[in-house]
Rosetta silent file (secondary structure, phi, psi, omega in degrees, C-alpha in Angstrom):
SEQUENCE: XXXXXXXXXXXXXXXXXXXXXXXXXXXXXXXXXXXXXXXXXXXXXXXXXXXXXXXXXXXXXXXXXXXXXXXXXXXXXXXXXXXXXXXXXXXXXXXXXXXXXXXXXXXXXXXXXXXXXXXXXXXXXXXXXXXXXXXXXXXXXXXXXXXXXXXXXXXXXXXXXXXXXXXXXXXXXXXXXXXXXXXXXXXXXXXXXXXXXXXXXXXXXXXXXXXXXXXXXXXXXXXXXXXXXXXXXXXXXX
SCORE:     score description
SCORE:     0.000 S_00000001
   1 L     0.000  149.476  176.066  -31.967   40.377  -12.881 S_00000001
   2 L   -88.292 -157.254  129.140  -31.917   41.415  -16.279 S_00000001
   3 L   -49.859  -40.434  151.885  -30.855   39.045  -19.223 S_00000001
   4 H   -53.968  -87.145 -155.238  -27.507   41.143  -19.947 S_00000001
   5 H   -57.072   -2.170  175.976  -26.378   40.829  -15.936 S_00000001
   6 H   -85.699  -68.263 -176.028  -27.805   36.803  -16.003 S_00000001
   7 H   -57.360  -17.452  168.729  -25.196   36.507  -19.129 S_00000001
   8 H   -54.940  -68.015  168.406  -22.639   38.690  -17.329 S_00000001
   9 H  -102.124   20.381  144.175  -22.352   36.579  -14.896 S_00000001
  10 H   -60.362  -67.974 -143.733  -22.141   33.076  -16.922 S_00000001
  11 H   -73.412  -33.021  163.827  -19.441   34.448  -18.634 S_00000001
  12 L   -55.719  -24.541  178.232  -17.542   35.769  -15.431 S_00000001
  13 H   -66.456  -70.120  177.945  -18.241   32.612  -13.753 S_00000001
  14 H   -95.408   32.494  160.498  -16.492   30.404  -16.429 S_00000001
  15 H  -100.856  -59.120 -151.374  -13.451   32.640  -17.712 S_00000001
  16 H   -71.710  -28.014  175.331  -12.883   32.738  -13.686 S_00000001
  17 H   -67.479  -34.194 -173.010  -13.525   28.840  -13.231 S_00000001
  18 H  -106.227   11.854  148.660  -11.668   27.844  -16.091 S_00000001
  19 H   -82.982  -95.924 -136.357   -8.435   30.375  -14.986 S_00000001
  20 H   -50.179  -45.084  179.910   -8.724   28.850  -11.592 S_00000001
  21 H   -84.661  -29.232  166.265   -8.140   25.395  -13.330 S_00000001
  22 H   -66.646  -50.243 -170.420   -5.911   25.555  -16.038 S_00000001
  23 H   -76.338   -4.338  155.544   -3.701   27.444  -13.316 S_00000001
  24 H   -61.508  -89.147  168.752   -4.153   24.466  -11.061 S_00000001
  25 H   -31.799  -41.934 -176.858   -3.304   21.816  -13.900 S_00000001
  26 H   -77.384  -32.906  168.386    0.434   24.125  -14.504 S_00000001
  27 H   -57.489  -36.856  175.825    0.922   23.322  -10.895 S_00000001
  28 H   -61.659  -31.387 -158.655    0.287   20.355  -11.041 S_00000001
  29 H   -95.061  -17.504  165.393    2.345   19.414  -13.542 S_00000001
  30 H   -59.559  -41.650  168.333    5.166   22.315  -12.192 S_00000001
  31 H   -71.314  -36.287  165.286    5.300   20.227   -8.718 S_00000001
  32 H    -0.424  -73.260  169.595    5.148   16.942   -9.964 S_00000001
  33 H  -108.006   34.126  163.760    8.402   15.961   -9.786 S_00000001
  34 H   -96.126  -57.970  178.069    9.486   18.056   -6.641 S_00000001
  35 H   -99.096   23.801  145.571    6.970   15.452   -4.752 S_00000001
  36 L  -110.220  -10.346 -178.105    7.462   12.414   -6.627 S_00000001
  37 L    80.336   79.527  177.940   10.853   12.355   -6.847 S_00000001
  38 L  -101.392    9.782  168.429   10.979   11.685  -10.677 S_00000001
  39 L   -73.744  -14.319 -174.106   14.744   11.842  -10.578 S_00000001
  40 L   -98.440   -5.219 -160.716   14.886    8.031   -8.512 S_00000001
  41 L   -88.847  101.759  168.702   12.452    6.789  -11.239 S_00000001
  42 L   -87.906  168.482 -176.076   15.331    4.126  -12.258 S_00000001
  43 L   -81.616   -4.014  165.355   14.803    1.411  -14.713 S_00000001
  44 L   -68.932  -50.285 -147.431   14.629   -0.817  -11.722 S_00000001
  45 H   -85.966    0.816 -168.278   12.117    0.871  -10.237 S_00000001
  46 H  -125.279  -16.221  167.725    9.814    1.272  -13.569 S_00000001
  47 H   -90.897  -27.814  157.113   10.595   -2.588  -14.251 S_00000001
  48 H   -67.329  -58.832 -179.096    9.247   -2.737  -10.538 S_00000001
  49 H   -20.007  -48.180 -155.674    5.708   -0.992  -11.742 S_00000001
  50 H   -65.118  -37.362 -157.581    5.923   -3.479  -14.519 S_00000001
  51 H   -72.665  -54.428  174.277    6.365   -6.615  -12.179 S_00000001
  52 H   -58.710  -37.800 -156.163    3.155   -5.022  -10.047 S_00000001
  53 H   -93.196  -13.350 -164.343    0.860   -4.778  -12.887 S_00000001
  54 H   -66.140  -35.861 -173.861    2.323   -8.319  -14.602 S_00000001
  55 L   -99.344    7.424 -156.643    0.804   -9.991  -11.177 S_00000001
  56 L   100.866  -24.746 -163.811   -1.700   -8.232  -10.756 S_00000001
  57 H   -33.617  -27.484  167.036   -1.365   -6.672   -7.291 S_00000001
  58 H   -48.195  -27.092 -167.229   -3.982   -4.450   -7.486 S_00000001
  59 H   -86.025  -18.372  178.946   -6.329   -6.647   -7.127 S_00000001
  60 L   -94.190  -45.757 -179.048   -5.695   -7.484   -3.778 S_00000001
  61 E  -101.729  152.330  168.441   -3.820   -4.372   -2.617 S_00000001
  62 E  -108.913  165.034 -177.127   -4.291   -0.806   -3.092 S_00000001
  63 L  -157.934  107.315  163.876   -1.103    1.538   -3.413 S_00000001
  64 L    83.054   59.934  166.572   -1.759    5.570   -3.786 S_00000001
  65 L    86.252    4.036 -160.787   -5.236    5.064   -3.589 S_00000001
  66 L  -121.178  115.869  151.674   -5.721    2.598   -6.541 S_00000001
  67 E   140.530 -154.065 -177.423   -6.654   -1.166   -5.916 S_00000001
  68 L  -114.745  161.499 -164.182   -8.461   -3.375   -3.663 S_00000001
  69 L  -123.633   43.530 -167.119   -9.048   -3.502   -0.308 S_00000001
  70 L  -109.508  -26.228 -175.590   -8.881   -7.292    0.706 S_00000001
  71 E  -137.776  144.300 -154.074   -4.703   -7.066    1.770 S_00000001
  72 L   -58.488  124.110  160.870   -3.209   -4.091    3.323 S_00000001
  73 L    10.926  104.721  176.066   -2.289   -0.494    1.525 S_00000001
  74 L   -82.709  -37.539 -173.372    1.437   -1.288   -0.169 S_00000001
  75 L   -45.456  -20.615  179.007    1.924    2.650   -0.209 S_00000001
  76 L  -129.376    8.525  179.087    4.142    2.902    2.691 S_00000001
  77 L   -59.976   -4.554  155.108    4.630   -0.815    3.033 S_00000001
  78 L   -71.154  -19.114 -175.977    8.542   -0.340    3.345 S_00000001
  79 L   -50.482  -53.306 -156.748    8.176    1.627    6.375 S_00000001
  80 L   -98.898    7.400  159.436    6.268   -1.023    7.928 S_00000001
  81 L  -151.586    9.180 -172.594    7.733   -3.849    6.718 S_00000001
  82 L    73.809  160.714  170.760   11.275   -3.681    5.446 S_00000001
  83 L   -67.740  -57.916 -172.429   13.009   -5.016    2.259 S_00000001
  84 H   -62.178  -50.785 -165.989   13.956   -8.327    3.703 S_00000001
  85 H   -84.548   20.258 -169.381   10.126   -9.058    4.866 S_00000001
  86 H  -104.947  -68.534 -171.136    8.695   -7.916    1.555 S_00000001
  87 H   -51.436  -66.532 -167.961   10.904  -10.095   -0.062 S_00000001
  88 H   -76.758    9.424  156.690   10.205  -13.247    1.939 S_00000001
  89 H   -85.980  -58.307 -169.441    6.395  -12.463    1.746 S_00000001
  90 H   -42.549  -25.887 -176.320    6.378  -12.374   -1.575 S_00000001
  91 L   -84.940  -53.601 -174.784    8.268  -14.993   -2.248 S_00000001
  92 L  -103.179   28.093 -166.758    7.780  -17.678    0.329 S_00000001
  93 H   -53.648  -53.622 -167.928    3.768  -16.274    1.094 S_00000001
  94 H   -55.792  -47.025  174.798    2.471  -20.170    1.814 S_00000001
  95 H   -49.246  -79.667  169.161    5.505  -20.274    4.701 S_00000001
  96 H   -32.001  -27.179 -177.866    4.964  -17.021    5.958 S_00000001
  97 H  -102.357  -28.992 -159.092    1.214  -16.841    6.631 S_00000001
  98 L   -12.894  -61.013 -179.752    1.381  -20.486    7.593 S_00000001
  99 L   -79.214    4.463 -160.416    0.061  -19.657   11.168 S_00000001
 100 L   -95.068  147.666  158.520   -1.668  -16.568    9.816 S_00000001
 101 L   -84.941    9.449  174.834   -5.552  -16.042    9.229 S_00000001
 102 L  -109.727  130.754  164.955   -4.370  -13.641    6.288 S_00000001
 103 L   -64.153  153.192  152.959   -3.503  -15.522    2.720 S_00000001
 104 L  -158.393  131.322 -169.470   -1.564  -15.002   -0.223 S_00000001
 105 L   -72.285  168.496  161.857   -1.145  -16.945   -3.078 S_00000001
 106 L   -84.387  124.771 -153.592    2.051  -18.118   -4.720 S_00000001
 107 L  -115.211   -3.255 -179.863    2.207  -16.196   -7.111 S_00000001
 108 L    78.007   13.257 -168.801    5.895  -17.370   -8.793 S_00000001
 109 L   -79.738  129.939 -173.406    7.292  -14.378   -8.368 S_00000001
 110 L  -110.244  147.421 -170.713   11.071  -14.408   -8.994 S_00000001
 111 L   -26.412  -86.760 -174.206   14.168  -12.786   -7.322 S_00000001
 112 L   -55.149    3.187  168.321   14.622  -10.034   -9.760 S_00000001
 113 H   -83.112  -69.139  158.639   11.459   -9.679  -10.205 S_00000001
 114 H   -13.391  -95.579  166.891   11.278   -9.375   -6.345 S_00000001
 115 H    -3.581  -75.110 -176.277   14.033   -6.629   -6.445 S_00000001
 116 H   -84.811   -0.081  144.389   12.465   -4.400   -8.823 S_00000001
 117 H   -74.554  -37.352 -179.340    9.040   -4.578   -6.915 S_00000001
 118 H   -71.538  -21.200  164.520   10.752   -3.755   -3.776 S_00000001
 119 H   -70.060  -38.131  167.214   12.573   -0.542   -5.768 S_00000001
 120 H   -37.642  -69.917 -161.867    9.001    0.061   -7.164 S_00000001
 121 H   -60.087  -33.921 -157.303    7.364   -0.006   -3.629 S_00000001
 122 H   -72.533  -36.904  165.744   10.631    1.979   -2.188 S_00000001
 123 H   -94.762   11.707 -175.127   10.126    5.168   -4.449 S_00000001
 124 H  -118.056  -54.595  168.519    6.614    4.870   -4.358 S_00000001
 125 H   -47.372  -23.911 -172.259    7.009    5.281    0.061 S_00000001
 126 L  -141.914   44.524  109.865    8.702    8.578   -0.650 S_00000001
 127 L   -37.182  124.631 -179.705    5.987   10.221   -2.980 S_00000001
 128 L   -97.016   84.104 -166.644    5.197   13.312   -0.892 S_00000001
 129 L  -112.051   19.823  163.105    1.481   12.388   -1.109 S_00000001
 130 L    90.385   49.017  167.584    0.159   14.412    2.578 S_00000001
 131 L    81.238   49.441 -165.709    0.644   11.679    5.014 S_00000001
 132 L  -129.332  154.518  -68.754   -1.591    9.141    3.300 S_00000001
 133 L    -7.231  125.027 -175.457   -2.477    6.268    3.887 S_00000001
 134 H   -36.564  -53.434 -149.745   -3.150    7.922    7.900 S_00000001
 135 H   -77.113   -6.527  174.272   -2.809    4.602    9.436 S_00000001
 136 H  -115.160   12.692  152.651    0.944    4.070    8.474 S_00000001
 137 H   -32.557  -67.829  176.122    2.160    7.362    9.549 S_00000001
 138 H   -37.895  -53.845 -165.140    3.413    5.744   12.597 S_00000001
 139 H   -83.334  -19.278 -179.171    5.387    3.656   11.226 S_00000001
 140 H   -65.482  -33.735  175.972    7.040    5.798    8.713 S_00000001
 141 H   -47.554  -36.304 -161.593    7.907    8.003   11.872 S_00000001
 142 H   -82.136  -69.078 -178.950    9.423    5.305   13.976 S_00000001
 143 H   -13.143  -64.949 -168.615   11.384    3.969   10.698 S_00000001
 144 H   -55.777  -41.048 -179.112   12.696    7.580   10.501 S_00000001
 145 H   -62.649  -49.782 -155.447   13.217    7.538   14.576 S_00000001
 146 H   -76.101  -52.097 -164.489   14.886    3.756   14.364 S_00000001
 147 H   -55.432  -33.668 -155.352   17.139    4.921   11.685 S_00000001
 148 H   -88.438  -68.422 -167.619   18.487    8.427   13.225 S_00000001
 149 H  -120.657   42.205  178.599   18.174    7.966   17.096 S_00000001
 150 L   -42.681   -3.939 -151.387   17.938    4.164   17.798 S_00000001
 151 L  -103.266    5.880 -163.715   19.377    4.205   21.233 S_00000001
 152 L  -110.079    6.112 -157.005   15.965    6.841   21.935 S_00000001
 153 L   -66.120  162.605  166.794   13.576    4.103   20.528 S_00000001
 154 L  -130.061  150.821 -170.304   10.936    3.361   23.059 S_00000001
 155 H   -45.543  -42.806 -179.186    8.601   -0.063   23.247 S_00000001
 156 H   -76.191  -49.631  164.595    6.021    1.440   20.696 S_00000001
 157 H   -37.333  -60.719  165.140    8.449    2.062   18.344 S_00000001
 158 H   -43.963  -70.720 -170.716   10.307   -1.019   18.513 S_00000001
 159 H   -46.905  -27.354 -145.619    6.749   -2.775   18.586 S_00000001
 160 H   -85.939  -76.711 -167.323    5.680   -0.410   15.476 S_00000001
 161 H  -108.353  -62.240 -165.252    8.230   -0.593   12.807 S_00000001
 162 H   -60.588   -8.047 -170.257   11.354   -2.963   13.741 S_00000001
 163 L  -135.549   -2.207 -174.359    9.428   -5.915   15.047 S_00000001
 164 L  -100.391   16.120  169.713    5.416   -5.144   14.264 S_00000001
 165 L  -103.481   23.662  172.787    4.752   -5.805   11.099 S_00000001
 166 L  -156.500    4.110  174.096    5.092   -9.603   11.946 S_00000001
 167 L  -144.592  140.161 -148.122    5.097   -9.750   15.795 S_00000001
 168 E  -113.781  126.625  178.136    2.314   -8.429   18.342 S_00000001
 169 E  -122.367  128.348  179.673    3.041   -6.382   21.554 S_00000001
 170 L    33.502   52.202 -172.916    0.207   -5.514   23.925 S_00000001
 171 L    38.403   38.170  155.619   -1.888   -6.038   21.114 S_00000001
 172 E  -106.576  169.516  169.925   -0.087   -3.952   18.368 S_00000001
 173 E    76.194 -152.319 -158.643    1.368   -4.982   15.334 S_00000001
 174 L  -148.911  120.471  156.333    0.190   -8.239   13.295 S_00000001
 175 H   -20.457  -22.990 -159.192   -0.042  -11.540   14.415 S_00000001
 176 H   -69.422  -28.045 -170.022    2.284  -13.482   11.527 S_00000001
 177 H  -133.822   15.687 -177.574    5.635  -14.648   13.648 S_00000001
 178 L   110.313  147.899  172.945    4.059  -14.571   17.301 S_00000001
 179 E   -75.196 -177.416 -163.107    3.782  -12.457   20.527 S_00000001
 180 H   -90.207  -24.397 -155.813    7.049  -10.687   21.702 S_00000001
 181 H   -93.245  -22.124  177.552    6.355  -11.541   25.349 S_00000001
 182 H   -90.729  -26.239  169.802    5.772  -15.369   24.880 S_00000001
 183 H   -64.798  -30.000 -163.945    9.028  -15.364   22.379 S_00000001
 184 H   -70.983  -66.687 -160.197   10.932  -13.359   25.526 S_00000001
 185 L   -84.189    5.239 -167.924    9.879  -16.084   27.748 S_00000001
 186 L  -123.773  -46.284  170.454    9.909  -19.215   25.624 S_00000001
 187 L   -62.772  165.424 -175.918   13.900  -18.549   23.975 S_00000001
 188 L  -126.370    1.020 -173.849   17.106  -19.619   26.066 S_00000001
 189 L   -52.108  110.242  148.308   19.247  -16.905   23.891 S_00000001
 190 L   -39.076  172.574 -176.471   21.786  -14.693   25.421 S_00000001
 191 H   -74.816  -26.049 -176.745   21.767  -11.019   24.550 S_00000001
 192 H   -80.415  -48.856 -166.694   24.864  -11.426   21.771 S_00000001
 193 H   -74.199   -6.457  160.562   23.014  -14.564   20.283 S_00000001
 194 H   -60.390  -51.063  159.009   19.914  -12.603   20.318 S_00000001
 195 H   -27.487  -72.056 -177.584   21.363   -9.714   18.770 S_00000001
 196 H   -79.844   -2.433  151.297   22.931  -12.151   15.991 S_00000001
 197 H   -76.865  -44.100  160.502   19.223  -13.632   15.334 S_00000001
 198 H   -41.180  -56.238  169.567   18.137  -10.711   14.605 S_00000001
 199 H   -80.346  -20.347 -176.026   20.258   -9.824   12.060 S_00000001
 200 L  -164.830  124.113 -167.905   20.666  -13.058   10.509 S_00000001
 201 L   -90.052  -68.391 -163.458   18.128  -15.699   11.827 S_00000001
 202 H   -27.444  -81.737 -163.902   19.865  -18.629    9.418 S_00000001
 203 H   -24.385  -53.254  171.453   23.055  -18.540   11.714 S_00000001
 204 H   -92.084   -9.124  177.297   21.665  -19.066   14.707 S_00000001
 205 L  -143.874  118.556 -176.787   18.451  -21.483   13.868 S_00000001
 206 L  -107.458  134.577 -172.813   19.292  -22.490   10.169 S_00000001
 207 L   123.400  -50.378  160.364   15.895  -23.291    8.767 S_00000001
 208 L   -12.884  123.129 -176.622   13.905  -20.515   10.265 S_00000001
 209 L  -109.835   15.164  171.488   11.651  -18.811    8.448 S_00000001
 210 L   -58.456  138.181  167.015   12.005  -15.151   10.252 S_00000001
 211 L   -90.699  154.684  166.263   13.937  -13.341    7.152 S_00000001
 212 L   -56.488  151.812  175.998   16.934  -10.858    8.420 S_00000001
 213 L   -83.089  112.805  169.516   16.202   -7.773    9.653 S_00000001
 214 L   -48.285   78.809  168.691   17.228   -4.379    7.883 S_00000001
 215 L  -159.285  133.029  162.129   18.899   -2.957   11.191 S_00000001
 216 L    -9.127  125.620  159.357   21.591   -1.669   12.379 S_00000001
 217 H   -33.129  -37.418 -149.986   24.046   -3.480   14.727 S_00000001
 218 H   -94.415  -31.581 -146.132   23.370   -0.574   17.406 S_00000001
 219 H  -103.653  -51.626  171.177   19.298   -0.756   16.615 S_00000001
 220 H   -31.257  -63.699  178.990   19.574   -5.031   17.052 S_00000001
 221 H   -34.711  -44.238 -164.430   21.229   -4.305   20.554 S_00000001
 222 H   -61.626  -48.076 -175.602   18.081   -1.758   21.157 S_00000001
 223 H   -72.125  -52.893 -167.139   15.826   -4.713   20.384 S_00000001
 224 H   -43.371  -98.309 -179.970   17.443   -7.665   21.920 S_00000001
 225 H    29.232  -62.253  178.299   17.478   -5.489   25.356 S_00000001
 226 H   -74.050  -36.786 -161.824   13.661   -4.870   25.019 S_00000001
 227 H   -91.281  -15.632 -176.348   12.361   -8.358   24.177 S_00000001
 228 H   -63.887  -31.379  158.744   14.874   -9.690   26.584 S_00000001
 229 H   -33.437  -65.677  171.058   13.208   -7.168   29.161 S_00000001
 230 H   -20.165  -34.166  172.887   10.363   -8.942   28.489 S_00000001
 231 L   -50.803  115.527 -150.361   11.389  -12.067   30.461 S_00000001
 232 L   -97.223  -89.000 -174.894    8.965  -12.884   33.679 S_00000001
 233 L  -129.407   31.052  174.805   11.203  -15.270   35.424 S_00000001
 234 L  -110.592  147.743 -160.563   13.763  -16.975   33.389 S_00000001
 235 L   -84.991  131.994  174.788   17.721  -15.363   34.236 S_00000001
 236 L   -74.586  128.004  169.888   19.107  -13.271   31.661 S_00000001
 237 L  -107.725  142.661  179.697   22.946  -14.152   30.591 S_00000001
 238 L  -100.831    0.000    0.000   25.325  -11.487   30.081 S_00000001
């Protein structure tokens, strides 16, 4: 190869690489509003991001691929836990994780800060990031099915999204609130009482640590039917 040919290849390769880089940078900024929903960046979302940094949540949690790996990834946490469960965990971790191997320090996050943090996590969960993290995609799919077609929920969907954030069933879910089969055989609630308990636990059992669940009356009925079906020997009152 002559020196002239080598210089030609060098400059041609450099110019092509630079053109590709500039185009990708331009396209990235062009697509960002569409995939990140910047039109939903409200003052509450921005305040929630500041709360996230104020309490150094990244020390233990990962979000959008950045942060520690001691605690669960929070990128799609809204789909996995729901608003009320996140609020209860953030404000009362010593109660929510009392019987769990997983622990979280009491950070003193106020109620307004909790609402802002949830708004930030909800905005983050809606970012189109090519289904990352992949382990939470099943929660996203189950959440959308629960909202649109609760009558079609099967036990896997129920456990994974509506109950799996705190309860286990057939070795799935998180063992924070106990196994659903054991609970079904322990409680004496009839169907309506169980529905009331799911929607507002305090109305049935004052002082219980379970937070109200973000589910419709119809979905609560589907969940109640499922839990009661797990009873092995006790009579189910109608």
